mmCIF file of C-alpha atoms in Angstrom:
data_model
loop_
_atom_site.group_PDB
_atom_site.id
_atom_site.type_symbol
_atom_site.label_atom_id
_atom_site.label_comp_id
_atom_site.label_asym_id
_atom_site.label_seq_id
_atom_site.Cartn_x
_atom_site.Cartn_y
_atom_site.Cartn_z
ATOM 1 C CA MET A 1 -0.030 -0.035 -0.045
ATOM 2 C CA SER A 2 1.411 3.254 -0.836
ATOM 3 C CA ALA A 3 1.885 6.394 1.121
ATOM 4 C CA HIS A 4 -1.036 8.032 -0.452
ATOM 5 C CA GLU A 5 -3.434 4.819 -0.083
ATOM 6 C CA GLN A 6 -2.424 4.807 3.677
ATOM 7 C CA MET A 7 -3.322 8.043 4.528
ATOM 8 C CA ARG A 8 -6.720 7.986 2.629
ATOM 9 C CA ALA A 9 -7.363 4.844 4.772
ATOM 10 C CA MET A 10 -6.549 6.871 8.119
ATOM 11 C CA LEU A 11 -8.658 9.371 6.885
ATOM 12 C CA ASP A 12 -11.533 6.808 6.225
ATOM 13 C CA GLN A 13 -11.102 5.514 9.753
ATOM 14 C CA LEU A 14 -11.374 8.566 11.398
ATOM 15 C CA MET A 15 -14.078 10.388 9.429
ATOM 16 C CA GLY A 16 -16.117 7.896 7.781
ATOM 17 C CA THR A 17 -17.819 7.792 4.279
ATOM 18 C CA SER A 18 -19.178 11.550 4.480
ATOM 19 C CA ARG A 19 -15.612 13.249 4.716
ATOM 20 C CA ASN A 20 -15.315 15.711 2.285
ATOM 21 C CA GLY A 21 -18.861 15.022 1.060
ATOM 22 C CA GLU A 22 -17.879 12.040 -0.419
ATOM 23 C CA THR A 23 -20.137 8.890 -0.642
ATOM 24 C CA ASP A 24 -19.026 5.502 0.344
ATOM 25 C CA LYS A 25 -17.024 3.684 -2.498
ATOM 26 C CA HIS A 26 -19.084 0.414 -1.977
ATOM 27 C CA GLY A 27 -22.541 2.478 -2.085
ATOM 28 C CA VAL A 28 -23.752 0.967 1.216
ATOM 29 C CA LYS A 29 -24.130 2.033 4.673
ATOM 30 C CA PHE A 30 -22.898 0.163 7.573
ATOM 31 C CA TYR A 31 -26.248 -1.337 8.587
ATOM 32 C CA ASP A 32 -26.352 -3.349 5.131
ATOM 33 C CA ASP A 33 -26.701 -7.020 5.116
ATOM 34 C CA SER A 34 -23.326 -6.622 2.536
ATOM 35 C CA VAL A 35 -21.477 -5.201 5.817
ATOM 36 C CA CYS A 36 -19.177 -7.475 7.862
ATOM 37 C CA LYS A 37 -20.373 -6.459 11.514
ATOM 38 C CA SER A 38 -17.683 -8.567 12.972
ATOM 39 C CA PHE A 39 -15.214 -6.264 10.931
ATOM 40 C CA LEU A 40 -17.223 -3.401 12.388
ATOM 41 C CA LEU A 41 -16.621 -4.540 16.030
ATOM 42 C CA GLN A 42 -12.770 -5.139 14.994
ATOM 43 C CA CYS A 43 -12.979 -9.319 15.464
ATOM 44 C CA CYS A 44 -13.681 -10.522 11.820
ATOM 45 C CA PRO A 45 -11.502 -13.566 11.706
ATOM 46 C CA HIS A 46 -10.628 -13.132 8.112
ATOM 47 C CA GLU A 47 -8.769 -9.954 9.165
ATOM 48 C CA ILE A 48 -7.230 -11.330 12.116
ATOM 49 C CA LEU A 49 -5.868 -14.410 10.338
ATOM 50 C CA SER A 50 -4.526 -13.219 7.185
ATOM 51 C CA SER A 51 -1.560 -13.585 5.678
ATOM 52 C CA THR A 52 -0.980 -16.378 7.956
ATOM 53 C CA ARG A 53 -1.202 -20.450 7.699
ATOM 54 C CA MET A 54 -4.712 -20.495 8.304
ATOM 55 C CA ASP A 55 -5.255 -17.424 6.239
ATOM 56 C CA LEU A 56 -9.660 -17.756 5.216
ATOM 57 C CA GLY A 57 -9.132 -15.505 2.021
ATOM 58 C CA GLU A 58 -11.153 -12.142 1.613
ATOM 59 C CA CYS A 59 -14.294 -11.929 3.500
ATOM 60 C CA PRO A 60 -17.375 -12.835 1.630
ATOM 61 C CA LYS A 61 -18.791 -9.243 3.148
ATOM 62 C CA ILE A 62 -17.800 -5.775 3.067
ATOM 63 C CA HIS A 63 -14.638 -3.856 5.007
ATOM 64 C CA ASP A 64 -14.148 -0.797 4.815
ATOM 65 C CA LEU A 65 -12.492 1.432 7.548
ATOM 66 C CA ALA A 66 -14.958 4.246 6.729
ATOM 67 C CA LEU A 67 -18.282 2.548 7.426
ATOM 68 C CA ARG A 68 -16.617 1.174 10.719
ATOM 69 C CA ALA A 69 -16.223 5.031 11.684
ATOM 70 C CA ASP A 70 -19.606 5.514 10.702
ATOM 71 C CA TYR A 71 -20.854 2.746 12.794
ATOM 72 C CA GLU A 72 -18.599 4.101 15.651
ATOM 73 C CA LEU A 73 -20.496 7.562 15.062
ATOM 74 C CA ALA A 74 -23.821 6.288 15.224
ATOM 75 C CA SER A 75 -23.642 3.660 17.881
ATOM 76 C CA LYS A 76 -22.916 6.414 20.436
ATOM 77 C CA THR A 77 -26.381 7.545 20.012
ATOM 78 C CA LYS A 78 -28.327 4.277 19.089
ATOM 79 C CA ASP A 79 -27.822 0.551 19.884
ATOM 80 C CA TYR A 80 -27.430 -1.714 16.852
ATOM 81 C CA TYR A 81 -26.644 -5.030 18.830
ATOM 82 C CA TYR A 82 -24.035 -6.104 16.579
ATOM 83 C CA ASP A 83 -22.035 -7.760 19.119
ATOM 84 C CA ILE A 84 -24.811 -10.459 19.199
ATOM 85 C CA ASP A 85 -24.054 -10.949 15.509
ATOM 86 C CA ALA A 86 -20.226 -10.928 15.916
ATOM 87 C CA THR A 87 -20.776 -13.453 18.990
ATOM 88 C CA GLU A 88 -22.990 -15.702 16.506
ATOM 89 C CA HIS A 89 -19.989 -15.533 13.817
ATOM 90 C CA LEU A 90 -17.353 -16.086 16.431
ATOM 91 C CA GLU A 91 -18.948 -19.252 17.990
ATOM 92 C CA ALA A 92 -19.534 -20.792 14.402
ATOM 93 C CA PHE A 93 -15.443 -20.201 13.950
ATOM 94 C CA ILE A 94 -14.477 -21.723 16.966
ATOM 95 C CA GLN A 95 -16.370 -24.578 16.777
ATOM 96 C CA ASP A 96 -14.871 -25.356 13.165
ATOM 97 C CA CYS A 97 -11.513 -24.884 14.871
ATOM 98 C CA ASP A 98 -12.171 -27.145 17.791
ATOM 99 C CA ARG A 99 -13.299 -29.784 15.480
ATOM 100 C CA ARG A 100 -10.370 -29.629 13.551
ATOM 101 C CA THR A 101 -8.265 -29.775 16.863
ATOM 102 C CA THR A 102 -10.473 -32.829 18.099
ATOM 103 C CA ALA A 103 -9.703 -34.448 14.840
ATOM 104 C CA ALA A 104 -6.017 -33.857 14.688
ATOM 105 C CA LYS A 105 -5.842 -35.423 18.177
ATOM 106 C CA GLN A 106 -7.810 -38.479 16.927
ATOM 107 C CA ARG A 107 -5.201 -39.195 13.636
ATOM 108 C CA LEU A 108 -2.604 -38.771 16.271
ATOM 109 C CA ALA A 109 -3.731 -41.314 18.621
ATOM 110 C CA GLU A 110 -4.067 -43.833 15.497
ATOM 111 C CA THR A 111 -0.718 -43.238 14.166
ATOM 112 C CA GLN A 112 1.888 -42.573 16.740
ATOM 113 C CA GLU A 113 3.018 -45.436 19.087
ATOM 114 C CA GLU A 114 0.866 -45.885 22.212
ATOM 115 C CA LEU A 115 2.624 -44.921 25.371
ATOM 116 C CA SER A 116 1.830 -46.305 29.185
ATOM 117 C CA ALA A 117 -0.041 -43.723 31.256
ATOM 118 C CA GLU A 118 3.027 -43.140 33.366
ATOM 119 C CA VAL A 119 5.046 -42.177 30.285
ATOM 120 C CA THR A 120 2.111 -40.393 28.717
ATOM 121 C CA GLU A 121 2.184 -38.287 31.878
ATOM 122 C CA LYS A 122 5.902 -37.151 31.965
ATOM 123 C CA ALA A 123 5.404 -36.546 27.892
ATOM 124 C CA ASN A 124 2.842 -33.923 28.671
ATOM 125 C CA SER A 125 4.585 -32.548 31.599
ATOM 126 C CA VAL A 126 7.631 -32.054 29.127
ATOM 127 C CA HIS A 127 5.231 -30.522 26.714
ATOM 128 C CA GLU A 128 3.547 -28.069 29.112
ATOM 129 C CA LEU A 129 6.882 -26.923 30.344
ATOM 130 C CA ALA A 130 8.628 -26.346 27.032
ATOM 131 C CA GLU A 131 4.873 -24.321 25.872
ATOM 132 C CA GLN A 132 5.194 -22.222 29.169
ATOM 133 C CA ILE A 133 9.219 -21.298 28.354
ATOM 134 C CA GLY A 134 7.723 -20.558 24.342
ATOM 135 C CA GLN A 135 4.846 -18.622 25.336
ATOM 136 C CA LYS A 136 7.167 -16.275 28.234
ATOM 137 C CA LEU A 137 10.118 -16.360 25.827
ATOM 138 C CA ALA A 138 7.949 -14.718 22.939
ATOM 139 C CA ARG A 139 6.179 -12.449 25.626
ATOM 140 C CA ALA A 140 9.966 -11.007 26.968
ATOM 141 C CA GLU A 141 10.884 -10.270 23.182
ATOM 142 C CA ALA A 142 7.288 -8.696 22.668
ATOM 143 C CA LEU A 143 8.267 -6.186 25.888
ATOM 144 C CA GLY A 144 12.041 -5.558 24.924
ATOM 145 C CA GLU A 145 10.760 -4.206 21.624
ATOM 146 C CA GLU A 146 8.216 -2.084 23.608
ATOM 147 C CA GLY A 147 11.048 -0.626 25.583
ATOM 148 C CA MET A 148 9.929 -2.491 29.188
ATOM 149 C CA VAL A 149 13.272 -3.900 29.624
ATOM 150 C CA GLU A 150 12.788 -4.622 33.296
ATOM 151 C CA GLU A 151 9.831 -6.874 32.844
ATOM 152 C CA SER A 152 11.634 -8.332 29.917
ATOM 153 C CA VAL A 153 14.890 -9.283 32.213
ATOM 154 C CA LYS A 154 12.183 -10.400 34.940
ATOM 155 C CA LEU A 155 10.746 -12.985 32.643
ATOM 156 C CA MET A 156 13.964 -14.448 31.075
ATOM 157 C CA GLY A 157 14.826 -15.315 34.817
ATOM 158 C CA GLU A 158 11.531 -17.239 35.072
ATOM 159 C CA ILE A 159 12.531 -18.774 31.837
ATOM 160 C CA ASP A 160 15.708 -19.986 33.449
ATOM 161 C CA GLU A 161 13.873 -21.797 35.892
ATOM 162 C CA LEU A 162 11.531 -23.532 33.855
ATOM 163 C CA ARG A 163 14.346 -24.216 31.251
ATOM 164 C CA LYS A 164 15.935 -26.194 34.448
ATOM 165 C CA ARG A 165 12.357 -27.820 35.484
ATOM 166 C CA LYS A 166 12.262 -29.055 31.443
ATOM 167 C CA ALA A 167 15.480 -30.727 31.624
ATOM 168 C CA VAL A 168 14.831 -32.890 34.171
ATOM 169 C CA ALA A 169 11.497 -33.555 32.971
ATOM 170 C CA GLU A 170 13.014 -34.738 29.907
ATOM 171 C CA GLN A 171 15.637 -36.970 31.701
ATOM 172 C CA GLU A 172 12.600 -38.484 33.589
ATOM 173 C CA TYR A 173 10.821 -39.039 30.006
ATOM 174 C CA ARG A 174 13.989 -40.295 28.595
ATOM 175 C CA ASN A 175 14.324 -43.103 31.206
ATOM 176 C CA SER A 176 10.970 -44.184 31.304
ATOM 177 C CA MET A 177 11.615 -45.641 27.798
ATOM 178 C CA PRO A 178 13.782 -47.329 25.204
ATOM 179 C CA ALA A 179 16.133 -45.091 23.469
ATOM 180 C CA SER A 180 14.446 -46.043 19.927
ATOM 181 C CA SER A 181 11.412 -44.476 20.933
ATOM 182 C CA TYR A 182 12.323 -41.735 22.722
ATOM 183 C CA GLN A 183 14.183 -40.595 19.229
ATOM 184 C CA GLN A 184 10.814 -40.466 17.800
ATOM 185 C CA GLN A 185 8.824 -37.501 17.445
ATOM 186 C CA LYS A 186 5.725 -37.161 19.997
ATOM 187 C CA LEU A 187 3.692 -34.483 18.695
ATOM 188 C CA ARG A 188 1.057 -32.639 20.232
ATOM 189 C CA VAL A 189 -2.001 -30.725 19.078
ATOM 190 C CA CYS A 190 -2.046 -26.736 20.183
ATOM 191 C CA GLU A 191 -5.417 -26.637 21.999
ATOM 192 C CA VAL A 192 -5.555 -22.421 21.126
ATOM 193 C CA CYS A 193 -4.660 -22.697 17.311
ATOM 194 C CA SER A 194 -4.906 -26.780 16.408
ATOM 195 C CA ALA A 195 -0.990 -26.671 15.378
ATOM 196 C CA TYR A 196 1.209 -29.181 15.686
ATOM 197 C CA LEU A 197 3.898 -29.200 18.534
ATOM 198 C CA GLY A 198 6.969 -31.754 18.703
ATOM 199 C CA ILE A 199 8.571 -33.070 22.273
ATOM 200 C CA HIS A 200 11.889 -32.253 20.485
ATOM 201 C CA ASP A 201 11.168 -28.761 19.622
ATOM 202 C CA ASN A 202 13.323 -26.174 20.801
ATOM 203 C CA ASP A 203 12.659 -23.004 22.648
ATOM 204 C CA ARG A 204 13.254 -20.858 19.665
ATOM 205 C CA ARG A 205 10.621 -22.986 17.257
ATOM 206 C CA LEU A 206 8.298 -22.545 20.379
ATOM 207 C CA ALA A 207 8.824 -18.654 20.956
ATOM 208 C CA ASP A 208 8.112 -18.145 17.450
ATOM 209 C CA HIS A 209 5.295 -20.616 17.446
ATOM 210 C CA PHE A 210 3.448 -18.513 20.413
ATOM 211 C CA GLY A 211 4.557 -15.325 19.168
ATOM 212 C CA GLY A 212 3.190 -15.761 15.932
ATOM 213 C CA LYS A 213 0.356 -14.097 14.083
ATOM 214 C CA LEU A 214 -1.587 -17.217 13.784
ATOM 215 C CA HIS A 215 -1.218 -18.175 17.685
ATOM 216 C CA LEU A 216 -1.738 -14.790 18.681
ATOM 217 C CA GLY A 217 -4.802 -14.132 16.383
ATOM 218 C CA PHE A 218 -6.180 -17.297 17.844
ATOM 219 C CA ILE A 219 -5.695 -16.078 21.314
ATOM 220 C CA THR A 220 -7.363 -12.606 20.086
ATOM 221 C CA ILE A 221 -10.486 -14.007 18.699
ATOM 222 C CA ARG A 222 -11.063 -16.705 21.574
ATOM 223 C CA GLU A 223 -10.912 -13.913 24.167
ATOM 224 C CA LYS A 224 -13.088 -11.666 22.181
ATOM 225 C CA LEU A 225 -15.549 -14.219 22.045
ATOM 226 C CA ALA A 226 -15.499 -14.800 26.002
ATOM 227 C CA GLU A 227 -15.491 -11.022 26.485
ATOM 228 C CA LEU A 228 -18.978 -11.051 24.420
ATOM 229 C CA LYS A 229 -20.314 -14.217 25.976
ATOM 230 C CA LYS A 230 -20.635 -12.623 29.110
ATOM 231 C CA THR A 231 -23.346 -10.246 28.362
ATOM 232 C CA VAL A 232 -24.728 -12.164 24.851
ATOM 233 C CA GLU A 233 -27.563 -13.627 26.793
ATOM 234 C CA LYS A 234 -28.365 -10.129 28.511
ATOM 235 C CA ARG A 235 -27.980 -8.356 25.230
ATOM 236 C CA ARG A 236 -30.388 -10.997 23.455
ATOM 237 C CA GLU A 237 -33.090 -9.927 26.247
ATOM 238 C CA ASP A 238 -32.934 -6.322 25.609
ATOM 239 C CA ARG A 239 -33.337 -6.551 21.891
ATOM 240 C CA GLY A 240 -36.316 -8.638 22.432
ATOM 241 C CA ALA A 241 -37.832 -6.297 24.929
ATOM 242 C CA GLU A 242 -37.077 -3.376 22.532
ATOM 243 C CA ARG A 243 -38.481 -5.084 19.384
ATOM 244 C CA GLU A 244 -41.921 -5.646 21.286
ATOM 245 C CA ARG A 245 -41.780 -2.030 22.464
ATOM 246 C CA SER A 246 -40.972 -0.768 18.870
ATOM 247 C CA SER A 247 -43.837 -3.338 17.398
ATOM 248 C CA GLY A 248 -46.395 -1.902 19.808
ATOM 249 C CA GLY A 249 -46.522 1.507 18.281
ATOM 250 C CA ARG A 250 -44.961 3.379 14.916
ATOM 251 C CA ARG A 251 -42.127 1.348 13.360
ATOM 252 C CA HIS A 252 -39.042 2.550 13.327
ATOM 253 C CA TYR A 253 -35.280 1.366 13.353
ATOM 254 C CA VAL A 254 -34.566 -0.233 16.640
ATOM 255 C CA GLY A 255 -31.229 -1.871 16.001
ATOM 256 C CA GLY A 256 -28.774 -3.731 13.370
ATOM 257 C CA ARG A 257 -31.117 -6.659 12.525
ATOM 258 C CA GLU A 258 -34.349 -3.991 11.808
ATOM 259 C CA LEU A 259 -31.592 -1.906 9.846
ATOM 260 C CA ASP A 260 -30.780 -4.652 7.860
ATOM 261 C CA ARG A 261 -34.262 -6.015 7.018
ATOM 262 C CA ARG A 262 -35.396 -2.065 6.074
ATOM 263 C CA ALA A 263 -32.412 -1.708 3.977
ATOM 264 C CA ARG A 264 -32.833 -5.101 2.486
ATOM 265 C CA ARG A 265 -36.655 -4.182 1.642
ATOM 266 C CA HIS A 266 -35.703 -0.776 0.040
ATOM 267 C CA ARG A 267 -33.374 -2.794 -2.236
ATOM 268 C CA GLU A 268 -35.883 -5.256 -3.045
ATOM 269 C CA VAL A 269 -38.945 -3.000 -4.071
ATOM 270 C CA PRO A 270 -36.879 -1.690 -7.266
ATOM 271 C CA ARG A 271 -35.866 -5.188 -8.330
ATOM 272 C CA GLU A 272 -39.663 -6.153 -7.701
ATOM 273 C CA ARG A 273 -40.858 -3.625 -9.604
ATOM 274 C CA LYS A 274 -38.103 -4.238 -12.193
ATOM 275 C CA ASP A 275 -39.105 -8.323 -12.303
ATOM 276 C CA GLU A 276 -43.078 -7.124 -12.447
ATOM 277 C CA ARG A 277 -41.573 -5.032 -15.652
ATOM 278 C CA GLU A 278 -39.774 -8.252 -17.332
ATOM 279 C CA ARG A 279 -42.625 -10.295 -16.193
ATOM 280 C CA THR A 280 -45.210 -7.913 -18.139
ATOM 281 C CA ASP A 281 -42.914 -7.426 -21.094
ATOM 282 C CA ARG A 282 -42.367 -11.296 -21.422
ATOM 283 C CA GLU A 283 -45.928 -11.813 -21.135
ATOM 284 C CA ARG A 284 -46.774 -9.163 -24.116
ATOM 285 C CA GLY A 285 -44.206 -11.133 -26.144
ATOM 286 C CA GLU A 286 -45.730 -14.069 -25.692
ATOM 287 C CA ARG A 287 -49.117 -12.643 -26.615
ATOM 288 C CA GLU A 288 -47.683 -10.994 -30.109
ATOM 289 C CA ARG A 289 -45.972 -14.560 -30.521
ATOM 290 C CA ASP A 290 -49.399 -16.172 -29.942
ATOM 291 C CA ARG A 291 -51.058 -13.577 -32.366
ATOM 292 C CA GLY A 292 -48.631 -13.878 -35.173
ATOM 293 C CA ARG A 293 -48.343 -17.503 -34.989
ATOM 294 C CA ASP A 294 -52.403 -17.260 -35.523
ATOM 295 C CA ARG A 295 -52.035 -14.895 -38.246
ATOM 296 C CA GLU A 296 -49.513 -17.224 -39.683
ATOM 297 C CA ARG A 297 -51.767 -20.220 -39.128
ATOM 298 C CA GLU A 298 -55.236 -18.329 -40.975
ATOM 299 C CA ARG A 299 -52.765 -17.158 -43.765
ATOM 300 C CA GLU A 300 -51.776 -20.977 -44.411
ATOM 301 C CA LYS A 301 -55.364 -21.999 -44.459
ATOM 302 C CA LYS A 302 -56.208 -19.311 -47.042
ATOM 303 C CA ARG A 303 -53.418 -20.450 -49.298
ATOM 304 C CA SER A 304 -54.252 -24.286 -48.659
ATOM 305 C CA ARG A 305 -57.813 -23.547 -49.661
ATOM 306 C CA SER A 306 -56.483 -21.235 -52.878
ATOM 307 C CA ARG A 307 -54.331 -24.241 -53.517
ATOM 308 C CA SER A 308 -57.173 -26.745 -53.232
ATOM 309 C CA LYS A 309 -59.733 -24.285 -55.461
ATOM 310 C CA THR A 310 -56.783 -24.305 -57.910
ATOM 311 C CA ARG A 311 -56.380 -28.126 -57.899
ATOM 312 C CA ARG A 312 -60.061 -28.482 -58.366
ATOM 313 C CA GLU A 313 -60.352 -25.804 -61.351
ATOM 314 C CA SER A 314 -57.352 -27.857 -63.100
ATOM 315 C CA ARG A 315 -59.118 -31.505 -62.513
ATOM 316 C CA GLU A 316 -62.541 -29.904 -63.809
ATOM 317 C CA LYS A 317 -60.609 -28.784 -66.983
ATOM 318 C CA SER A 318 -58.991 -31.823 -67.457
ATOM 319 C CA ARG A 319 -62.132 -33.290 -67.660
ATOM 320 C CA GLY A 320 -63.490 -31.058 -69.566
ATOM 321 C CA ARG A 321 -60.844 -31.559 -72.149
ATOM 322 C CA ASP A 322 -61.190 -35.288 -72.184
ATOM 323 C CA ARG A 323 -65.094 -35.279 -72.697
ATOM 324 C CA ASP A 324 -64.301 -33.416 -75.773
ATOM 325 C CA ALA A 325 -61.550 -35.359 -76.712
ATOM 326 C CA ARG A 326 -64.119 -38.369 -76.547
ATOM 327 C CA ARG A 327 -66.757 -36.679 -78.501
ATOM 328 C CA SER A 328 -64.542 -35.612 -81.241
ATOM 329 C CA ARG A 329 -63.373 -39.119 -81.860
ATOM 330 C CA SER A 330 -66.569 -40.137 -81.739
ATOM 331 C CA TYR A 331 -67.955 -37.680 -83.940
ATOM 332 C CA ARG A 332 -65.129 -38.623 -86.826
ATOM 333 C CA SER A 333 -65.455 -42.507 -86.657
ATOM 334 C CA THR A 334 -68.941 -41.841 -87.344
ATOM 335 C CA SER A 335 -68.461 -39.388 -89.933
ATOM 336 C CA ARG A 336 -66.173 -41.979 -91.720
ATOM 337 C CA GLU A 337 -68.760 -45.225 -91.556
ATOM 338 C CA ARG A 338 -71.155 -43.104 -93.074
ATOM 339 C CA ARG A 339 -69.023 -42.273 -95.990
ATOM 340 C CA ARG A 340 -68.145 -46.053 -96.622
ATOM 341 C CA GLU A 341 -71.917 -46.746 -96.935
#
């Protein structure tokens, strides 16, 4: 993205679609069905996981920073209940991710060598310590980049203690099984993002995983979902009560779903009129074709009658010539007989 495009995006985000008297480039409002409500709340998985191993591609709905700015401004005076839509969206996404995690665990159980309960417990202990080291190392590096040196140094001290505990746990795990089996990579599935982690992965690899965009993106999504779930039931009740109050009097815009329906209806009215015109034109065309076929059939009947009359007259003329010819032959024959007498 060029510097000009970045500046334009920043202005859209700050001022919305109405800056400089412009209209939004998509020709829609933030409450239209085609706009991603999760994006308006900054929690769309398509945006959070972009450019990662699990990139979901472009969101099927519109993402526009100017529309987000419009929503943030409008939400100060009206409640649109888009957090309910976002909760449903994130719940469906996380459920799909959890199903992949369960399937990955099942595949590992079927393909990896089965260990005894004691050995499995020791392997899990190594995994947990390794994950703690990777998480703290990624956090320490992030704090160092932010200039929080003291906090970063404190975390590095905790990491050293965890490394000592991990070394002891690895020795216990190694002594509990044959050397040939120990060399095999024992995998584990990350509960957050469903990625595979190996028991022999070094600290650098684990830090890259836990500090990577994919893992942090899933943490962001899960934390946002947990936050929304705390109030979603109460919010659904509030929205239902507001709809009941609005239905008792004059109808007006009462929330995101109602705005979506109104906007959709406004778009559908001209479409219905267009469909009606097309249907009328189609019926008129069919009537014209029917009349044309009727006229053609009538002309064909006339031509058929004319041909029949012509054939009939021709046959009558032919029969008249035959009679004249027979009479002429009979007269000549009679004349010859009389001359012979």
